[in-house]
JSON list of C-alpha atoms in Angstrom, two decimals:
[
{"chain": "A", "resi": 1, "resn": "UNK", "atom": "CA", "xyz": [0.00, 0.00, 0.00]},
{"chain": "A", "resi": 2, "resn": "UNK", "atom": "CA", "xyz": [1.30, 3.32, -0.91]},
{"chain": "A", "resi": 3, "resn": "UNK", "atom": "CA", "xyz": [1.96, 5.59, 1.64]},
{"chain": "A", "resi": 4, "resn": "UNK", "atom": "CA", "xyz": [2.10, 9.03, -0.16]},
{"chain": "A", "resi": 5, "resn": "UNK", "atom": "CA", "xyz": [-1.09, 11.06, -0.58]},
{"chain": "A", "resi": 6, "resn": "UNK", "atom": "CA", "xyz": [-0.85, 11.65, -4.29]},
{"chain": "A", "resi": 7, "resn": "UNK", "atom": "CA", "xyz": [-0.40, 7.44, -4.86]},
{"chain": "A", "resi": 8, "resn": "UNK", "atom": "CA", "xyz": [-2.68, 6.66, -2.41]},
{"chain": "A", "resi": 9, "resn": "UNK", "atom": "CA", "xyz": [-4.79, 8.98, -4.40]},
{"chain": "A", "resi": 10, "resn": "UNK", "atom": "CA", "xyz": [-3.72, 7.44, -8.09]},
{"chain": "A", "resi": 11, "resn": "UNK", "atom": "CA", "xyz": [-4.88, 3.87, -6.26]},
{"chain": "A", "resi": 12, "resn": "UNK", "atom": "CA", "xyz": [-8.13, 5.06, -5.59]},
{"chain": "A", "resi": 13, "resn": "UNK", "atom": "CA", "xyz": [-8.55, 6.30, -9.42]},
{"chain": "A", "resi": 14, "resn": "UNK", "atom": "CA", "xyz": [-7.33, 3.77, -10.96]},
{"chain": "A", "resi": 15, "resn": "UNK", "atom": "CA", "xyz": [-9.41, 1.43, -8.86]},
{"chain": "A", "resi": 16, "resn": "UNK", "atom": "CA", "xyz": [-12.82, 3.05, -10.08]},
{"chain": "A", "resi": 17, "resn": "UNK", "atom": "CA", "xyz": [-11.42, 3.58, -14.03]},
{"chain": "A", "resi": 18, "resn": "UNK", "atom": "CA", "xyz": [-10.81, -0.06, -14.19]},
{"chain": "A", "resi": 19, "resn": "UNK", "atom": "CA", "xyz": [-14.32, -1.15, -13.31]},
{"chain": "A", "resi": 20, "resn": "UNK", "atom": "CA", "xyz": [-15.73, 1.65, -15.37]},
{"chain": "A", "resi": 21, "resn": "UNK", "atom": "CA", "xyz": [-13.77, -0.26, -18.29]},
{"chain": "A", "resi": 22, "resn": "UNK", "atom": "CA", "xyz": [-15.20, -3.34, -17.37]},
{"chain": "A", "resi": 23, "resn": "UNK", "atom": "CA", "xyz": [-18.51, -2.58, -17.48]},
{"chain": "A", "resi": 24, "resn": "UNK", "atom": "CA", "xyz": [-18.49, -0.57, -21.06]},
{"chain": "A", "resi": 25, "resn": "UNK", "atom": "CA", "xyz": [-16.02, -3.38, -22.62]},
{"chain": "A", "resi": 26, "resn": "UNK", "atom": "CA", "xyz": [-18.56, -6.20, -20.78]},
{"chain": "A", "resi": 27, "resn": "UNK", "atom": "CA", "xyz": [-21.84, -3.98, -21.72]},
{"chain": "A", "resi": 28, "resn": "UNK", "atom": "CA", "xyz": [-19.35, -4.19, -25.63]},
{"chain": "A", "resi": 29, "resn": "UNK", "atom": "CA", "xyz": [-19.18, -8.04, -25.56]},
{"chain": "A", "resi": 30, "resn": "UNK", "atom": "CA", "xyz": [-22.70, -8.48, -24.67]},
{"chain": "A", "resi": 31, "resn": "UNK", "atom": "CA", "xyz": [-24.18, -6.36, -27.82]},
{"chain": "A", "resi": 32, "resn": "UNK", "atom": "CA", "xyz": [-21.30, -8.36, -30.43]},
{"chain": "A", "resi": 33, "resn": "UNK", "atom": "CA", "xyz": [-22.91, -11.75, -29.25]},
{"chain": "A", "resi": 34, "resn": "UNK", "atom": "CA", "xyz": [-26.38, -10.39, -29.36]},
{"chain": "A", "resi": 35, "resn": "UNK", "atom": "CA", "xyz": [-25.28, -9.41, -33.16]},
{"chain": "A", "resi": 36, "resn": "UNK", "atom": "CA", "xyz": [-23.79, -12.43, -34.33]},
{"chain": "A", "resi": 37, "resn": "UNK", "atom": "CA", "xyz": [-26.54, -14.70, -32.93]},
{"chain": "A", "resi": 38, "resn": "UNK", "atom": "CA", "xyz": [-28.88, -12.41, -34.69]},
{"chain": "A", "resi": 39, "resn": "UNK", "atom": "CA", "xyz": [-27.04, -12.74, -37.67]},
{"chain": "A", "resi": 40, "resn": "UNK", "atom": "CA", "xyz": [-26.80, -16.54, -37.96]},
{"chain": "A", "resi": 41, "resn": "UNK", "atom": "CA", "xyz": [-30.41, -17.53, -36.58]},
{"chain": "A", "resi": 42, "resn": "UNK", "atom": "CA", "xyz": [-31.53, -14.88, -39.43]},
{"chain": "A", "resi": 43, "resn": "UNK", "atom": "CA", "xyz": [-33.42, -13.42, -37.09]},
{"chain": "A", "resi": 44, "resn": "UNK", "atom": "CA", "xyz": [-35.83, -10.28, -38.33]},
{"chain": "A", "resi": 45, "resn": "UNK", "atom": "CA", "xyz": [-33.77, -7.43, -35.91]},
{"chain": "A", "resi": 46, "resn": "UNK", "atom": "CA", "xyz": [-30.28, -8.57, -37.53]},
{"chain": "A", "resi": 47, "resn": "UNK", "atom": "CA", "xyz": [-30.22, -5.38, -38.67]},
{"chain": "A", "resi": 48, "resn": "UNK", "atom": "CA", "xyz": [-31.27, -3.47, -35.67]},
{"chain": "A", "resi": 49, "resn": "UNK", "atom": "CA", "xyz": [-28.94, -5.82, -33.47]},
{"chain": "A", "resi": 50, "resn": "UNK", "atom": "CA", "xyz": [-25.57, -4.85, -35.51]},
{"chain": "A", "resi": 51, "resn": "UNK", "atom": "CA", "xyz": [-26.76, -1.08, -35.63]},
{"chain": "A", "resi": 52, "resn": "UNK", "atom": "CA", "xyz": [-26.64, -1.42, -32.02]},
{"chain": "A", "resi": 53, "resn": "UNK", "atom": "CA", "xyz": [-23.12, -3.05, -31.67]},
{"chain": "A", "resi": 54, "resn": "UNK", "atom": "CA", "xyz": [-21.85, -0.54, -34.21]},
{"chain": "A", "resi": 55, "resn": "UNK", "atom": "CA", "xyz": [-22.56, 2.48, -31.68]},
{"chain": "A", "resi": 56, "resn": "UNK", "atom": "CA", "xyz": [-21.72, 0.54, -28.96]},
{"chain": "A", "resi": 57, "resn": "UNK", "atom": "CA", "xyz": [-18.16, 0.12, -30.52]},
{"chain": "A", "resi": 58, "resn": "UNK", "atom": "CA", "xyz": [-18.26, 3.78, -31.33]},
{"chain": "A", "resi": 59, "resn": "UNK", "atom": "CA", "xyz": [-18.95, 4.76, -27.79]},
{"chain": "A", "resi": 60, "resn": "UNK", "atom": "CA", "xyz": [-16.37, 2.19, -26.50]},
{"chain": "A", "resi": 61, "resn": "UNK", "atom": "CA", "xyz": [-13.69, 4.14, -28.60]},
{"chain": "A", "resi": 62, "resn": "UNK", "atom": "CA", "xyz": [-14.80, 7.22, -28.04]},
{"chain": "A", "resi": 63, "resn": "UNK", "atom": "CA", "xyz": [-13.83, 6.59, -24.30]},
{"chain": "A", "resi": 64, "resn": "UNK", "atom": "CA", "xyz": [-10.50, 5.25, -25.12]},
{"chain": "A", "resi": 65, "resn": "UNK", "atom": "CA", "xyz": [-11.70, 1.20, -23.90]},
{"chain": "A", "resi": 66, "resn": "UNK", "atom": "CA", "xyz": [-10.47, 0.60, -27.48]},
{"chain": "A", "resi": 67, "resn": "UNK", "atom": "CA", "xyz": [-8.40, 1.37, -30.40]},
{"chain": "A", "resi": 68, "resn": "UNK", "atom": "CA", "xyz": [-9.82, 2.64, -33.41]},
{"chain": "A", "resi": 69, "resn": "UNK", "atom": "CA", "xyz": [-8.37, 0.16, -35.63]},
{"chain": "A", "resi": 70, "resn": "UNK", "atom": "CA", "xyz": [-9.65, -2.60, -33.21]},
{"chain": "A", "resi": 71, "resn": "UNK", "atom": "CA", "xyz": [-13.20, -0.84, -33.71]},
{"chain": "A", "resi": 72, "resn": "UNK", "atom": "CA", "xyz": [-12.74, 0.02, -37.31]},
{"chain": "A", "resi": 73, "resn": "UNK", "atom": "CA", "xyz": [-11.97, -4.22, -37.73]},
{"chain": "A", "resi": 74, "resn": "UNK", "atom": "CA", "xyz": [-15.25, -5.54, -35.09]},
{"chain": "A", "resi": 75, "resn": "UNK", "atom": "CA", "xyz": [-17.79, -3.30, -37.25]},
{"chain": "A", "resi": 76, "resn": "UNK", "atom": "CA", "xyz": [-16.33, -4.51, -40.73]},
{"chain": "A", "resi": 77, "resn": "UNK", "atom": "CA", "xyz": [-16.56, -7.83, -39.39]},
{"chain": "A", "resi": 78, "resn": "UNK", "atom": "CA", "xyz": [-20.70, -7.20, -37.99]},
{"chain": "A", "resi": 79, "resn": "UNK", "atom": "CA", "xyz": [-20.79, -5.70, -41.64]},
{"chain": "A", "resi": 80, "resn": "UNK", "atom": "CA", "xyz": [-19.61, -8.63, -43.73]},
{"chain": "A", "resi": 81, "resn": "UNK", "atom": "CA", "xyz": [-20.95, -10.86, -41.82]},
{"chain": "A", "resi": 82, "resn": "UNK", "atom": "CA", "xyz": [-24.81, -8.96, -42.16]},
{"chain": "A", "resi": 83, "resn": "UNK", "atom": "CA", "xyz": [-24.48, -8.37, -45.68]},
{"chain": "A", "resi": 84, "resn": "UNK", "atom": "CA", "xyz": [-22.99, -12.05, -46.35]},
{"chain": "A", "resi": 85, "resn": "UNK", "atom": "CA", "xyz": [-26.36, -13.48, -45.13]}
]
């Protein structure tokens, strides 16, 4: 455990970021899945489902929880696979 002010401080930050991340990057996971199984049952809000995940990615690098390139590739990938099917 630290024992100066400013890192006890930093522990304390860091400590709420982190689980801030976790819940936007968990919230991110969920809304991929619910996309792909939309896509492959062919399910009538496939379309609604990936426009969903798309913003969701957006919002997840608009907070810095991911790169943009690592965005840029998940919502090609939602794309290809929606317009594939």
């Amino acid at each position: 455990m630290p024992n100066i002010k400013s890192a006890k401080k930093r522990v304390k930050v860091i400590a709420t970021k982190t689980e801030r991340n976790k819940a936007i990057n968990s919230a991110l996971k969920t809304d991929i899945k619910k996309a792909n199984v939309a896509i492959e049952t062919n399910a009538d809000n496939k379309a609604e489902a990936v426009r969903v995940a798309i913003k969701a990615i957006d919002k997840a690098t608009a907070k810095g929880i991911l790169h943009k390139n690592t965005a840029a590739r998940k919502k090609s990938s939602l794309a290809k696979k929606l317009n594939a099917c």
